[in-house]
mmCIF file of C-alpha atoms and ligand atoms in Angstrom:
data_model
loop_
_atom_site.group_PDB
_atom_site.id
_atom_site.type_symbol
_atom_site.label_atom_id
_atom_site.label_comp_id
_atom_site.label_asym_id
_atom_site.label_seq_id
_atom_site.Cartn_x
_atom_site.Cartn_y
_atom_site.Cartn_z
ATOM 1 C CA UNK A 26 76.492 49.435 44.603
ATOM 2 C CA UNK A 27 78.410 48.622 48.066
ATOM 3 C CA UNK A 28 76.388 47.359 51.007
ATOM 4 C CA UNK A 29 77.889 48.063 54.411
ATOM 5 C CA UNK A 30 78.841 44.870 56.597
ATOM 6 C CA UNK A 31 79.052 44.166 60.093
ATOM 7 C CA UNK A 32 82.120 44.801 61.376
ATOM 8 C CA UNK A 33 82.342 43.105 64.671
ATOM 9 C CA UNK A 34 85.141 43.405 67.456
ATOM 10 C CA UNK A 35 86.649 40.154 69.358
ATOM 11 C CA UNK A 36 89.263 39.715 71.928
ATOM 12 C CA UNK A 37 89.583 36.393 70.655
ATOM 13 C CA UNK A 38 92.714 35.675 68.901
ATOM 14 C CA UNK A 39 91.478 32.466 67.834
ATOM 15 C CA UNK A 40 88.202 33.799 66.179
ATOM 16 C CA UNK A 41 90.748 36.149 64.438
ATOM 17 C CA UNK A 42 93.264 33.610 62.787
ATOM 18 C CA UNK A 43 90.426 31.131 61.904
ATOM 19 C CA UNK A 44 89.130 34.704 60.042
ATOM 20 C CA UNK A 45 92.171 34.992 58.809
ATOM 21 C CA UNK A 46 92.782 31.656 57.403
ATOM 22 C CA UNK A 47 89.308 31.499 55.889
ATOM 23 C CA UNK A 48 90.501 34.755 53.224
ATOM 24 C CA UNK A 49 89.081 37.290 55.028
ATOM 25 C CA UNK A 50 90.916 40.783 56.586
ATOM 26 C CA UNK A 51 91.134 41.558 60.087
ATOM 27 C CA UNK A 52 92.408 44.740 61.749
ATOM 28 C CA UNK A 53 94.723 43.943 64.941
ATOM 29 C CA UNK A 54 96.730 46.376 66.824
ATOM 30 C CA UNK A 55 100.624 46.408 66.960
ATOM 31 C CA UNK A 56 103.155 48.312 68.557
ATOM 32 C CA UNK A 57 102.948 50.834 65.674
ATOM 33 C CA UNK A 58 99.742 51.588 64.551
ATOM 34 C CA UNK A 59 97.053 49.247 63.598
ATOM 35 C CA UNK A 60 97.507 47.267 60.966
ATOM 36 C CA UNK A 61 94.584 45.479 58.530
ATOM 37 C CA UNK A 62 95.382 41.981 57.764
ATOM 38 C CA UNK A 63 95.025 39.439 55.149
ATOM 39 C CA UNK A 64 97.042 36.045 54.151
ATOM 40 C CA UNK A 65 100.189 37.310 52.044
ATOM 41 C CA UNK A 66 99.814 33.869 50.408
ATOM 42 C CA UNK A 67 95.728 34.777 49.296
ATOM 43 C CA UNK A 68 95.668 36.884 46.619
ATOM 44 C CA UNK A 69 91.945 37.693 46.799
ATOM 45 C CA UNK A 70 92.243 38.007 50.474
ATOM 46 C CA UNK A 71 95.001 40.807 49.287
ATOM 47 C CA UNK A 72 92.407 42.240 46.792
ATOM 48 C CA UNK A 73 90.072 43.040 49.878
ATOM 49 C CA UNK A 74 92.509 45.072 51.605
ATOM 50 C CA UNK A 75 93.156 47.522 49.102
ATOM 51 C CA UNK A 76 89.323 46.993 48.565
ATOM 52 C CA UNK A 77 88.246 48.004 52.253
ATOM 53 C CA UNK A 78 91.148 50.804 52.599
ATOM 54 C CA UNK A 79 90.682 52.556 48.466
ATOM 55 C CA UNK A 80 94.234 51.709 48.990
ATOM 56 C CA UNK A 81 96.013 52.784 45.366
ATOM 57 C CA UNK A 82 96.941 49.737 43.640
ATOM 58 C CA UNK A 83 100.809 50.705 42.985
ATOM 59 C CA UNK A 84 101.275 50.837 47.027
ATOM 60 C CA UNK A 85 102.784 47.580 48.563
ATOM 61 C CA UNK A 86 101.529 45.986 51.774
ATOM 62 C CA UNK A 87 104.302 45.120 54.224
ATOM 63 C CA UNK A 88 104.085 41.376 55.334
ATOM 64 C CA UNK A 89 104.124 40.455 58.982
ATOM 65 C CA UNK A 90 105.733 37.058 60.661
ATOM 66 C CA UNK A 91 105.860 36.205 64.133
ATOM 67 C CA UNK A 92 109.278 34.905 64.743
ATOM 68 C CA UNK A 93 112.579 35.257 63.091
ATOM 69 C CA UNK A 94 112.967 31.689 62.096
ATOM 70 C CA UNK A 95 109.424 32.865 59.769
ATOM 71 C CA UNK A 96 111.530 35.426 58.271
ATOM 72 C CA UNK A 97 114.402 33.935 57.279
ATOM 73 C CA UNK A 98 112.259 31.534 55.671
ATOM 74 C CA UNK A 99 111.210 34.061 53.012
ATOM 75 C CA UNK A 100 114.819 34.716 52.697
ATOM 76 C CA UNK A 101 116.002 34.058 48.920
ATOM 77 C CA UNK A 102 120.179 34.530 48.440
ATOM 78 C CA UNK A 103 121.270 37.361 47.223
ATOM 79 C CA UNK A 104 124.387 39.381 47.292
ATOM 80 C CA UNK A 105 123.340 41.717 50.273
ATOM 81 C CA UNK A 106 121.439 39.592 52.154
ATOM 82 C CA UNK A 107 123.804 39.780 55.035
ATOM 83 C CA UNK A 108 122.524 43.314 55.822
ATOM 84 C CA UNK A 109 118.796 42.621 55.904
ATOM 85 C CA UNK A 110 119.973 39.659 58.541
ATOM 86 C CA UNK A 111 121.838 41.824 60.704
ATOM 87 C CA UNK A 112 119.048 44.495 60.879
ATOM 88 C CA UNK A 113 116.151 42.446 61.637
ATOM 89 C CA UNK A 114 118.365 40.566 64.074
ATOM 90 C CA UNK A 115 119.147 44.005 66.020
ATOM 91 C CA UNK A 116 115.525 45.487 66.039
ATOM 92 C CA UNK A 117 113.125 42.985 65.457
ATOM 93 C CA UNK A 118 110.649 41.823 66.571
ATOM 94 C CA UNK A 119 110.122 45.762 66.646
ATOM 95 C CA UNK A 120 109.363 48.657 64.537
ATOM 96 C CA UNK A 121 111.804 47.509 61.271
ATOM 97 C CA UNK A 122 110.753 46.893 58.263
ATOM 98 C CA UNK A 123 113.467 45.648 55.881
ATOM 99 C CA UNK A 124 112.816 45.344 52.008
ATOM 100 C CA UNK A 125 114.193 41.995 50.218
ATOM 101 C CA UNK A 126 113.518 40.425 46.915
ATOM 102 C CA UNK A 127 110.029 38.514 47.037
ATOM 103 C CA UNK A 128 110.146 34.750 47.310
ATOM 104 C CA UNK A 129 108.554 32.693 44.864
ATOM 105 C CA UNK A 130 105.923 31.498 47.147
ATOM 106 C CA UNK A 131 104.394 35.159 48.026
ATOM 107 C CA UNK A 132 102.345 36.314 44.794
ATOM 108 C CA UNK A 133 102.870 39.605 43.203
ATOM 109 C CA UNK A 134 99.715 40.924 44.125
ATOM 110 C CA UNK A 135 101.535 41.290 47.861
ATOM 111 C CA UNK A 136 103.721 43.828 46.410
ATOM 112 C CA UNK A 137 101.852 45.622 43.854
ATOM 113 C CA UNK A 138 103.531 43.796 41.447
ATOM 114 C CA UNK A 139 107.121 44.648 42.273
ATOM 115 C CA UNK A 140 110.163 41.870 42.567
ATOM 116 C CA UNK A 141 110.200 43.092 46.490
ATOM 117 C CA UNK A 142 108.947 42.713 48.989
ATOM 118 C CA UNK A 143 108.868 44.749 52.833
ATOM 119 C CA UNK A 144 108.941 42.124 55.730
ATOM 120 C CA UNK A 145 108.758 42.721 59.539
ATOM 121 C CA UNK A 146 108.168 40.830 63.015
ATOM 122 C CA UNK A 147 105.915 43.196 65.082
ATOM 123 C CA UNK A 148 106.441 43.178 69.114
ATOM 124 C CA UNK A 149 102.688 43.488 70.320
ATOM 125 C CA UNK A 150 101.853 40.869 72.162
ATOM 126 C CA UNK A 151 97.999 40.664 69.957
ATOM 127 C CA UNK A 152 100.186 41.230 66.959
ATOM 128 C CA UNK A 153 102.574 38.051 68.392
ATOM 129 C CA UNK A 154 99.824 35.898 69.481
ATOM 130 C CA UNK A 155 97.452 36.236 65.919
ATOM 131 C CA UNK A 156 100.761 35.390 63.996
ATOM 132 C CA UNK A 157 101.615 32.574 66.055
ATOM 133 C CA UNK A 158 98.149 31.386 65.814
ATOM 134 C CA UNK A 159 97.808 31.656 62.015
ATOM 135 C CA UNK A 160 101.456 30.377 61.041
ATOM 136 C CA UNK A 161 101.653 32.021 57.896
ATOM 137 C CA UNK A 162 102.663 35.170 56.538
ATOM 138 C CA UNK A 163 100.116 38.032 57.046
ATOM 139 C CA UNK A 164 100.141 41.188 55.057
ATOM 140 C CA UNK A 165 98.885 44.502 56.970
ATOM 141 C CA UNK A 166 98.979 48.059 55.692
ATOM 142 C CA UNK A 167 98.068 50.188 58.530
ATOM 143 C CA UNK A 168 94.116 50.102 58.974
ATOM 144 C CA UNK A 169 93.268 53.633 58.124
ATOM 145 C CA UNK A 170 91.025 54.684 54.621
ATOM 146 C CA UNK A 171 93.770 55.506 52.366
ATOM 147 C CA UNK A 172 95.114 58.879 52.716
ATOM 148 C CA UNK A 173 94.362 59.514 56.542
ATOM 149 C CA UNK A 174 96.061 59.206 59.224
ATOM 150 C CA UNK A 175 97.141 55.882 60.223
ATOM 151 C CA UNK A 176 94.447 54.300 63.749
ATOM 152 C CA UNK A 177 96.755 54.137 67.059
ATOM 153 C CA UNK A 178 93.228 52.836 68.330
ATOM 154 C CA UNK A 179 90.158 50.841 67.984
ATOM 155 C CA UNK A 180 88.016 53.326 67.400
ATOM 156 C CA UNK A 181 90.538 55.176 65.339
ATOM 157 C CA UNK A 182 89.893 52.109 63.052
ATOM 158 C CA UNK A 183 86.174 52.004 63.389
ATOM 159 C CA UNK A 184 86.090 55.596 62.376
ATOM 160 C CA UNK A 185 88.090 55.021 58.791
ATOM 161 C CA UNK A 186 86.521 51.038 58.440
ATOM 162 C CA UNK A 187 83.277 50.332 60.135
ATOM 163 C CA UNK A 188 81.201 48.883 57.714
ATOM 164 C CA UNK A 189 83.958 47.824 55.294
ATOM 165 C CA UNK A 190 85.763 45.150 57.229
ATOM 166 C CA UNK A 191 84.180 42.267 59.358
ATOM 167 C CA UNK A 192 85.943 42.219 62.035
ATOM 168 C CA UNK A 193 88.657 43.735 64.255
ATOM 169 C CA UNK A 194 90.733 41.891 67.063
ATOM 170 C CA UNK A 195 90.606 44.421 69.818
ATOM 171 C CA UNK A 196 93.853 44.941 72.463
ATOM 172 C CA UNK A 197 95.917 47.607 74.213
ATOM 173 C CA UNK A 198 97.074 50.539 72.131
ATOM 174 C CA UNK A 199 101.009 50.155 70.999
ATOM 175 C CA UNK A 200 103.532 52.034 72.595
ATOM 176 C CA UNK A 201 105.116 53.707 69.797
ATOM 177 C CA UNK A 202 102.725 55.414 67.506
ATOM 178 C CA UNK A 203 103.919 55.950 64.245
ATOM 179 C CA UNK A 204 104.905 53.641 61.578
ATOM 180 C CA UNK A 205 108.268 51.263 61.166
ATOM 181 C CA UNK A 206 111.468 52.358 59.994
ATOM 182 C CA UNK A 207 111.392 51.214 56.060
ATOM 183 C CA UNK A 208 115.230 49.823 55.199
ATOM 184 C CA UNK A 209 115.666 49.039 51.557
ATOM 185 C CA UNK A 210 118.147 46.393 52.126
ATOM 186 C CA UNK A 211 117.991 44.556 48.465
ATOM 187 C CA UNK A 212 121.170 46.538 46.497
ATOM 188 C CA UNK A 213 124.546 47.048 47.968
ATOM 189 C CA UNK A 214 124.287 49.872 50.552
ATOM 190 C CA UNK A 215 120.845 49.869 52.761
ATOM 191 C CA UNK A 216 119.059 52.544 52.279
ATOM 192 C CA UNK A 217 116.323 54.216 54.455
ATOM 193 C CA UNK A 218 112.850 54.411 52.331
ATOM 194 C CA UNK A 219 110.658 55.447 55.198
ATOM 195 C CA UNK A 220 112.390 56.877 58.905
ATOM 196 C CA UNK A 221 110.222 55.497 61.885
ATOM 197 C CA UNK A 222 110.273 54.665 65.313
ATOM 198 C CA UNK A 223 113.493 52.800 65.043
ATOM 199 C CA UNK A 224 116.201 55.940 64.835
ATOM 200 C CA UNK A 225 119.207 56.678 62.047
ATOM 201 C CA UNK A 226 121.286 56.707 64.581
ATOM 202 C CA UNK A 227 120.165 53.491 66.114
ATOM 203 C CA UNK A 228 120.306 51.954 62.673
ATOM 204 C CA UNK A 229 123.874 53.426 61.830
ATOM 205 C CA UNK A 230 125.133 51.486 65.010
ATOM 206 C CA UNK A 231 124.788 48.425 62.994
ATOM 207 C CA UNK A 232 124.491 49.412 59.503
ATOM 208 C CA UNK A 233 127.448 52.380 59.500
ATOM 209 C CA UNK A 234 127.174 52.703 55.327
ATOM 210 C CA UNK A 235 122.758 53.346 55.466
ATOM 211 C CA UNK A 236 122.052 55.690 53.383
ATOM 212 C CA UNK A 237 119.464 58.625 53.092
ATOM 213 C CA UNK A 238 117.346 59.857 50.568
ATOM 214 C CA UNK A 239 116.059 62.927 49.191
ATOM 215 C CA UNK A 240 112.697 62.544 49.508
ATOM 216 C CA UNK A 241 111.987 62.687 45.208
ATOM 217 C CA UNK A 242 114.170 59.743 45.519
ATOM 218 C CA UNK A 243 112.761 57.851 48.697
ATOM 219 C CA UNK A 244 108.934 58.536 46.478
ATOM 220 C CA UNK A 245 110.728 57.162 43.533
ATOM 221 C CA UNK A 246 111.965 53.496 45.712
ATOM 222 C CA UNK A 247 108.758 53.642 47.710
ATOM 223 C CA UNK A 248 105.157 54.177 46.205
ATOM 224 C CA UNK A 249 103.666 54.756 49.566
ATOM 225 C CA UNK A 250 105.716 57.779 50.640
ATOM 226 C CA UNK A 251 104.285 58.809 47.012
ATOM 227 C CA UNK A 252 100.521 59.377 48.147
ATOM 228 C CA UNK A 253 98.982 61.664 50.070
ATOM 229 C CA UNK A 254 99.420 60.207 53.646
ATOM 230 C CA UNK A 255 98.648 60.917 57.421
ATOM 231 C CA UNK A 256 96.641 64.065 56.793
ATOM 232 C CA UNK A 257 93.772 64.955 58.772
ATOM 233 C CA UNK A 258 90.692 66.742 57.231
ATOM 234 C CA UNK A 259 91.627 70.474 59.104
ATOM 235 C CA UNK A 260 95.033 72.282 57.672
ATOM 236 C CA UNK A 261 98.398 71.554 59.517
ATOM 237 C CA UNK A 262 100.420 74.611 60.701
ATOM 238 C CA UNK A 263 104.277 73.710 61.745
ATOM 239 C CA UNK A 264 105.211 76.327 64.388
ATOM 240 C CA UNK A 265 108.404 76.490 65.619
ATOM 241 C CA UNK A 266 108.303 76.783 69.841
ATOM 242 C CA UNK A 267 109.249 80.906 69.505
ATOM 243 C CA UNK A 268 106.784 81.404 66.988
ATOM 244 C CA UNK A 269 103.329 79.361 68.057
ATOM 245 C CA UNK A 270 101.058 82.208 67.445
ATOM 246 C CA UNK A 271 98.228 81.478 64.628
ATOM 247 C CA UNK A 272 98.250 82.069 61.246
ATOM 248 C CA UNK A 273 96.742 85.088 59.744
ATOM 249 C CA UNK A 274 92.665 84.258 59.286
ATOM 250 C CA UNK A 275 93.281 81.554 62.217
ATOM 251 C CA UNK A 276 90.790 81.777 65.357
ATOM 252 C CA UNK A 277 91.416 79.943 68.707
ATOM 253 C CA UNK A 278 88.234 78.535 69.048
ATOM 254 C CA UNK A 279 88.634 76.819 65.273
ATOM 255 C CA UNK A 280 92.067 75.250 66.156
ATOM 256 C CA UNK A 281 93.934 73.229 68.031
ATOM 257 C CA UNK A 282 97.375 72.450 69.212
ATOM 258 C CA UNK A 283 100.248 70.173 69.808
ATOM 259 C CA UNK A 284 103.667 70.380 71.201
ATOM 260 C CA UNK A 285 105.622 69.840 73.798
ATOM 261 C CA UNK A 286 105.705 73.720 75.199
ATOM 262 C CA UNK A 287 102.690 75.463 75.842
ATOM 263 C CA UNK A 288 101.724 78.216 74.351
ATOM 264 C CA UNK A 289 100.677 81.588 76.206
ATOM 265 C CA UNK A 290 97.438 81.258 74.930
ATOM 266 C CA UNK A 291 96.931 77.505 75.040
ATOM 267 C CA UNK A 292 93.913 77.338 76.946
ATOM 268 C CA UNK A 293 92.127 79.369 74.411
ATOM 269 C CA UNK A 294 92.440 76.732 71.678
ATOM 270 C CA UNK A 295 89.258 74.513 71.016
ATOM 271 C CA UNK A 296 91.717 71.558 71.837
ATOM 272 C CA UNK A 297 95.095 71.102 73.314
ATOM 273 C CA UNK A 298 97.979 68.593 73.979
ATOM 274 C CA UNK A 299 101.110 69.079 75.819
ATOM 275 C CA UNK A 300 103.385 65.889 75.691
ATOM 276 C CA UNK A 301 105.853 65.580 78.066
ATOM 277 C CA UNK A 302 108.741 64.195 75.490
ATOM 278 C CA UNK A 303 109.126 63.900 71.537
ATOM 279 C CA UNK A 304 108.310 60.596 72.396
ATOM 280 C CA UNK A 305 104.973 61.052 74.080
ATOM 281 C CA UNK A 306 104.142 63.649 71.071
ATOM 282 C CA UNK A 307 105.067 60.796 68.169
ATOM 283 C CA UNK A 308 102.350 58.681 70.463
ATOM 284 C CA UNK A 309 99.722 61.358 70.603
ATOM 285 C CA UNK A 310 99.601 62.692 67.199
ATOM 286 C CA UNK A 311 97.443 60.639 65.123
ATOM 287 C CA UNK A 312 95.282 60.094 67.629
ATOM 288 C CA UNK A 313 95.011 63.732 68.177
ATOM 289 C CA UNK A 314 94.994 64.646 64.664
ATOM 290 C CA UNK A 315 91.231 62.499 64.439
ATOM 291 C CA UNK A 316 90.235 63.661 68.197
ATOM 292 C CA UNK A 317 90.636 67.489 66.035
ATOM 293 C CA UNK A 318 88.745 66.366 63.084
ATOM 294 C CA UNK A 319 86.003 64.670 64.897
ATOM 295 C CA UNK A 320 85.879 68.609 66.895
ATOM 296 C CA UNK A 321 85.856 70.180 63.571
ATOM 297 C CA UNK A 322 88.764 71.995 63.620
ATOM 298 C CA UNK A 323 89.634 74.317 60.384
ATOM 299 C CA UNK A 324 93.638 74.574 61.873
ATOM 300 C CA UNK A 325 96.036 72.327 63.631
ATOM 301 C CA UNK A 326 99.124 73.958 65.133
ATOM 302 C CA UNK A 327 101.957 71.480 65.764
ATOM 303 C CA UNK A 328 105.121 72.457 67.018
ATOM 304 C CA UNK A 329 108.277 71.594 65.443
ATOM 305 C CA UNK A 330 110.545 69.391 67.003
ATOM 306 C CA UNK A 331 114.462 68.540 66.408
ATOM 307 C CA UNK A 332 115.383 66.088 63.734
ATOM 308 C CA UNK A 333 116.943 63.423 65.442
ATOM 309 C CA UNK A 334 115.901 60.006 67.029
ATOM 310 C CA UNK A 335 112.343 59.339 66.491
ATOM 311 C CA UNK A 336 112.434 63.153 65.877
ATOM 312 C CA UNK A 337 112.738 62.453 62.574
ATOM 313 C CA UNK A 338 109.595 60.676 61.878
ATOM 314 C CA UNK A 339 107.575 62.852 63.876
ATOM 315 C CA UNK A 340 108.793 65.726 61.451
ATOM 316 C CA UNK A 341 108.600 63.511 58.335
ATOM 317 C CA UNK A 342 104.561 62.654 59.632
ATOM 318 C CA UNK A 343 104.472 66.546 60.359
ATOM 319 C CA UNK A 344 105.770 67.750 57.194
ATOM 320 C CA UNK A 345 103.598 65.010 54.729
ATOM 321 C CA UNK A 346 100.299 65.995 56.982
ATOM 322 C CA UNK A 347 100.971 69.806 56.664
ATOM 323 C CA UNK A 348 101.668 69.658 52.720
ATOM 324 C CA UNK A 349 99.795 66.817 51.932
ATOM 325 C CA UNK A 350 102.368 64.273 50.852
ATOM 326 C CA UNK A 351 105.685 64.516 50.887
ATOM 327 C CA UNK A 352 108.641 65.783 53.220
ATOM 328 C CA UNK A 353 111.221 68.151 52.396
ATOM 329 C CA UNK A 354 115.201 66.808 52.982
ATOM 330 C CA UNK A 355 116.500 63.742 54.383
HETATM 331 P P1 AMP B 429 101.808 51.171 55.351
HETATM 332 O O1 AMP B 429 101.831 49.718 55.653
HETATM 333 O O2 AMP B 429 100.457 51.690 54.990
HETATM 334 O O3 AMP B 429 102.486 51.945 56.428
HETATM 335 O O4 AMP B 429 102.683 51.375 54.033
HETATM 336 C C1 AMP B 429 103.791 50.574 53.751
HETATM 337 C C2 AMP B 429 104.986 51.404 53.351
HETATM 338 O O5 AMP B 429 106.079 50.543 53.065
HETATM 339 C C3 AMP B 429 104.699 52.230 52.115
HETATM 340 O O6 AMP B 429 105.307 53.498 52.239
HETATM 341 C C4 AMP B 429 105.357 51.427 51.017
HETATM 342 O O7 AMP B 429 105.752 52.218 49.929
HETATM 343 C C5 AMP B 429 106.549 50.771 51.743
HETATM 344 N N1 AMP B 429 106.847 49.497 51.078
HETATM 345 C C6 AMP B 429 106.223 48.312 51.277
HETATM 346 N N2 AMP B 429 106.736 47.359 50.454
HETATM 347 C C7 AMP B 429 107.696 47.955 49.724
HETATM 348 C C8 AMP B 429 108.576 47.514 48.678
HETATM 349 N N3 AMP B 429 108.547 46.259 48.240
HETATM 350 N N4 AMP B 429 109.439 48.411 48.154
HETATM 351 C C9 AMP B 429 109.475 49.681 48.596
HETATM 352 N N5 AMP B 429 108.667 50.166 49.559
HETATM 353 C C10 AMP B 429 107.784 49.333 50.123
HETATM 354 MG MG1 MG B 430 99.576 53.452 55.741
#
């Protein structure tokens, strides 16, 4: 049998690192979502993330740095490595994730056993200052039980990990929302494994050959995007903005809704959300995905949105949460 623990919450980024340090896990905030930390060097701190999140064992964790200088020293040769360089270089420290072959030095277990690994230099000034502090390579899936929704906030975190982590190192909530952009950058063309808050388009400015994926392909290159992901407990509707009235069996006071338009009847919905820009909406929706749960919602209306700039990873999110896995074309 488990026992619950104490999890405590610090603002103390120096209470964190030494926490860090001494093999334990540690959810801190980033410009993403939040992510739950361990020492990508530690393979039983490793073991307690997948512990504390029932995180399947064939998903990798993405390693964090604080500085490029920190990447580029888990930077082995290899034929393509050119492109990984030139895409961290134009996003990061940001919302990138770029996958290379694993150095020596970071064990297996950081990767679920595979010969990559997915690196990135987060933005969030926390995120910045508990890097700096520790000075060696952190791995952080986001801090969510596996399967949910991904925390945007500290008590989005409390409500999937209180009780199964000791501590969290508290801050403002990121800007962005959603998770990074996953590049594959490890055979000759990079290839997009994951789309995220930095856009295609973006990315094609400095990588013109990146290619997409169907998504039984992207699954295939990327065991996360495999598992159920960023569902909430209530069903997910995808309305289109001409068509936002409820499903057949659906009541207003059950539901809730999301978009950017309002519909007619919005105030009759248990809960509601207007954003005022795709972006606002990529912030909001995880948040307001538990804020539904938590209300007991049975149905959550989202409205569609158009499949371009962080577009796309608000649909991708929207699709996975109102199937239950997986996203339909690239
Ligand atoms: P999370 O940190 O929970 O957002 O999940 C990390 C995502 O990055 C998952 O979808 C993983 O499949 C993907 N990922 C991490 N490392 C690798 C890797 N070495 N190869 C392919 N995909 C990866
Ligand atoms: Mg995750």
């Amino acid at each position: 049998m488990t026992h619950a623990i104490d999890t405590h919450v610090t603002n103390d980024v120096a209470i964190a690192a030494g926490a860090l340090l001494d093999g334990d896990v540690v959810a801190f905030p980033t410009e993403t979502v939040w992510g739950l930390g361990a020492l990508a060097t530690d393979p039983l701190a490793i073991a307690k993330i997948y512990a504390a999140k029932g995180r399947p064992n064939d998903n990798p964790l993405i390693v964090h740095v604080a500085s490029m200088d920190a990447a580029l020293a888990l930077f082995t040769r290899w034929p393509s490595r050119d492109h990984a360089e030139t895409i961290l270089r134009s996003f990061a420290p940001g919302p990138i994730t770029v996958i290379i072959p694993r150095p020596a030095h970071l064990p297996a277990e950081v990767s679920a056993g595979l010969p990559t690994v997915g690196l990135r230099i987060p933005s969030h000034g926390v995120a910045q200052a508990l890097l700096q502090a520790v000075g060696l390579p952190v791995a952080a899936p986001s801090a969510n039980a596996s399967g949910r929704p991904s925390p945007t906030t500290r008590d989005g975190v409390l409500a999937s990990l209180n009780g199964k982590i000791p501590l969290i190192l508290d801050g403002p909530r990121g800007e962005l929302g959603l998770e990074s952009t996953v590049v594959d950058c490890t055979g000759a063309t990079p290839t997009l494994l994951r789309a995220g808050a930095v856009s295609v388009e973006s990315l094609r400015r400095v990588a013109p050959t990146i290619k997409l994926l169907a998504d039984a392909e992207a699954q295939a290159r990327s065991p996360g995007t495999r598992h159920r992901h960023y569902a909430p407990t209530c069903r997910v509707h995808l309305a289109t903005s001409d068509t936002r009235s409820l499903p057949e069996g659906a009541t207003y006071e059950t539901s809730a809704y999301i978009g950017l338009t309002a519909p007619s009847a919005v105030e009759s919905y248990r809960l509601h959300r207007i954003c005022n820009s795709v972006e606002h909406y990529a912030h909001e929706l995880f948040e307001f995905m538990r804020l539904a749960d938590n209300a007991k919602v049975e149905l959550l209306v989202c409205e569609r949105v158009p499949v371009a700039g962080i577009g796309r990873a608000l649909m991708d999110r929207l699709h996975r949460a109102a199937r239950g896995g997986s996203s339909p074309s690239p």
